[in-house]
Amino acid sequence: MTTPLETSANGHSFRMIPVLGGSFLMGSKADEEGAYDDERPQHSVTVSDFYIGQYPVTQALWKVVMDGKNPSDFQGDDRPVENVSWDDVQLFLKALNQITK
């Protein structure tokens, strides 16, 4: 998994690049000064390999995945999509994953 992936959604091509997973320590040590309680306990986190879009999601890609809907205020197919919530993005990712498998 070291090679970029060219893929498409409903005829709209885009590029995904690989991100190699790994492990790291998340959170603050028990005796770390200035840390908040919700930063503890420090624990190991492991992330699997994954692909991520090389460029921001354009409005054109958003529209082909989301049945023509475009929530952006600053319109333009080559512009990044904006004015979306975290929940909107989760729906987009679910639909994109179904299209691209």
GROMACS .gro file of C-alpha atoms in nm:
model
  101
    1MET     CA    1   0.000   0.000   0.000
    2THR     CA    2   0.243   0.264  -0.116
    3THR     CA    3   0.095   0.356  -0.453
    4PRO     CA    4  -0.167   0.627  -0.506
    5LEU     CA    5  -0.506   0.499  -0.616
    6GLU     CA    6  -0.691   0.651  -0.911
    7THR     CA    7  -1.063   0.592  -0.867
    8SER     CA    8  -1.392   0.737  -0.976
    9ALA     CA    9  -1.743   0.794  -0.846
   10ASN     CA   10  -2.016   0.796  -1.108
   11GLY     CA   11  -1.762   0.894  -1.374
   12HIS     CA   12  -1.587   1.165  -1.170
   13SER     CA   13  -1.219   1.071  -1.122
   14PHE     CA   14  -1.017   1.157  -0.814
   15ARG     CA   15  -0.692   1.043  -0.654
   16MET     CA   16  -0.640   0.877  -0.318
   17ILE     CA   17  -0.301   0.853  -0.150
   18PRO     CA   18  -0.195   0.588   0.100
   19VAL     CA   19  -0.137   0.666   0.466
   20LEU     CA   20   0.052   0.398   0.654
   21GLY     CA   21  -0.091   0.312   0.993
   22GLY     CA   22   0.098   0.287   1.316
   23SER     CA   23   0.074   0.322   1.691
   24PHE     CA   24   0.116   0.621   1.921
   25LEU     CA   25   0.044   0.730   2.277
   26MET     CA   26  -0.264   0.949   2.314
   27GLY     CA   27  -0.341   1.158   2.617
   28SER     CA   28  -0.155   1.309   2.906
   29LYS     CA   29   0.056   1.136   3.166
   30ALA     CA   30  -0.104   1.107   3.509
   31ASP     CA   31   0.136   1.364   3.658
   32GLU     CA   32   0.148   1.605   3.361
   33GLU     CA   33   0.107   1.960   3.488
   34GLY     CA   34  -0.169   2.164   3.325
   35ALA     CA   35  -0.343   1.865   3.167
   36TYR     CA   36  -0.720   1.830   3.191
   37ASP     CA   37  -0.889   1.523   3.340
   38ASP     CA   38  -1.047   1.432   3.005
   39GLU     CA   39  -0.696   1.394   2.857
   40ARG     CA   40  -0.626   1.096   3.081
   41PRO     CA   41  -0.544   0.815   3.099
   42GLN     CA   42  -0.263   0.806   2.848
   43HIS     CA   43  -0.313   0.503   2.625
   44SER     CA   44  -0.182   0.338   2.313
   45VAL     CA   45  -0.378   0.389   1.990
   46THR     CA   46  -0.325   0.186   1.673
   47VAL     CA   47  -0.447   0.311   1.336
   48SER     CA   48  -0.472   0.080   1.034
   49ASP     CA   49  -0.346   0.176   0.689
   50PHE     CA   50  -0.595   0.385   0.491
   51TYR     CA   51  -0.634   0.601   0.182
   52ILE     CA   52  -0.720   0.971   0.188
   53GLY     CA   53  -0.811   1.207  -0.093
   54GLN     CA   54  -0.506   1.388  -0.228
   55TYR     CA   55  -0.707   1.708  -0.268
   56PRO     CA   56  -1.009   1.857  -0.091
   57VAL     CA   57  -1.347   1.721  -0.200
   58THR     CA   58  -1.471   1.938  -0.485
   59GLN     CA   59  -1.829   2.044  -0.529
   60ALA     CA   60  -1.837   1.837  -0.850
   61LEU     CA   61  -1.744   1.520  -0.660
   62TRP     CA   62  -1.987   1.601  -0.379
   63LYS     CA   63  -2.270   1.644  -0.631
   64VAL     CA   64  -2.208   1.314  -0.811
   65VAL     CA   65  -2.200   1.128  -0.480
   66MET     CA   66  -2.490   1.315  -0.316
   67ASP     CA   67  -2.743   1.305  -0.602
   68GLY     CA   68  -2.678   1.657  -0.729
   69LYS     CA   69  -2.709   1.831  -0.392
   70ASN     CA   70  -2.454   2.107  -0.327
   71PRO     CA   71  -2.463   2.288   0.009
   72SER     CA   72  -2.179   2.526  -0.076
   73ASP     CA   73  -2.225   2.902  -0.056
   74PHE     CA   74  -1.935   2.974  -0.295
   75GLN     CA   75  -2.049   2.782  -0.603
   76GLY     CA   76  -1.813   2.628  -0.857
   77ASP     CA   77  -1.749   2.266  -0.954
   78ASP     CA   78  -1.371   2.301  -0.905
   79ARG     CA   79  -1.404   2.468  -0.565
   80PRO     CA   80  -1.390   2.269  -0.242
   81VAL     CA   81  -1.725   2.182  -0.091
   82GLU     CA   82  -1.803   2.389   0.219
   83ASN     CA   83  -2.092   2.463   0.450
   84VAL     CA   84  -2.118   2.096   0.554
   85SER     CA   85  -2.151   1.948   0.900
   86TRP     CA   86  -1.973   1.647   1.046
   87ASP     CA   87  -2.298   1.453   0.995
   88ASP     CA   88  -2.312   1.561   0.628
   89VAL     CA   89  -1.959   1.430   0.578
   90GLN     CA   90  -2.047   1.096   0.738
   91LEU     CA   91  -2.334   1.056   0.489
   92PHE     CA   92  -2.102   1.154   0.203
   93LEU     CA   93  -1.838   0.899   0.310
   94LYS     CA   94  -2.096   0.623   0.342
   95ALA     CA   95  -2.229   0.696  -0.008
   96LEU     CA   96  -1.877   0.730  -0.154
   97ASN     CA   97  -1.771   0.398  -0.002
   98GLN     CA   98  -2.077   0.226  -0.151
   99ILE     CA   99  -2.000   0.369  -0.496
  100THR     CA  100  -1.626   0.295  -0.495
  101LYS     CA  101  -1.626  -0.022  -0.280
   0.00000   0.00000   0.00000
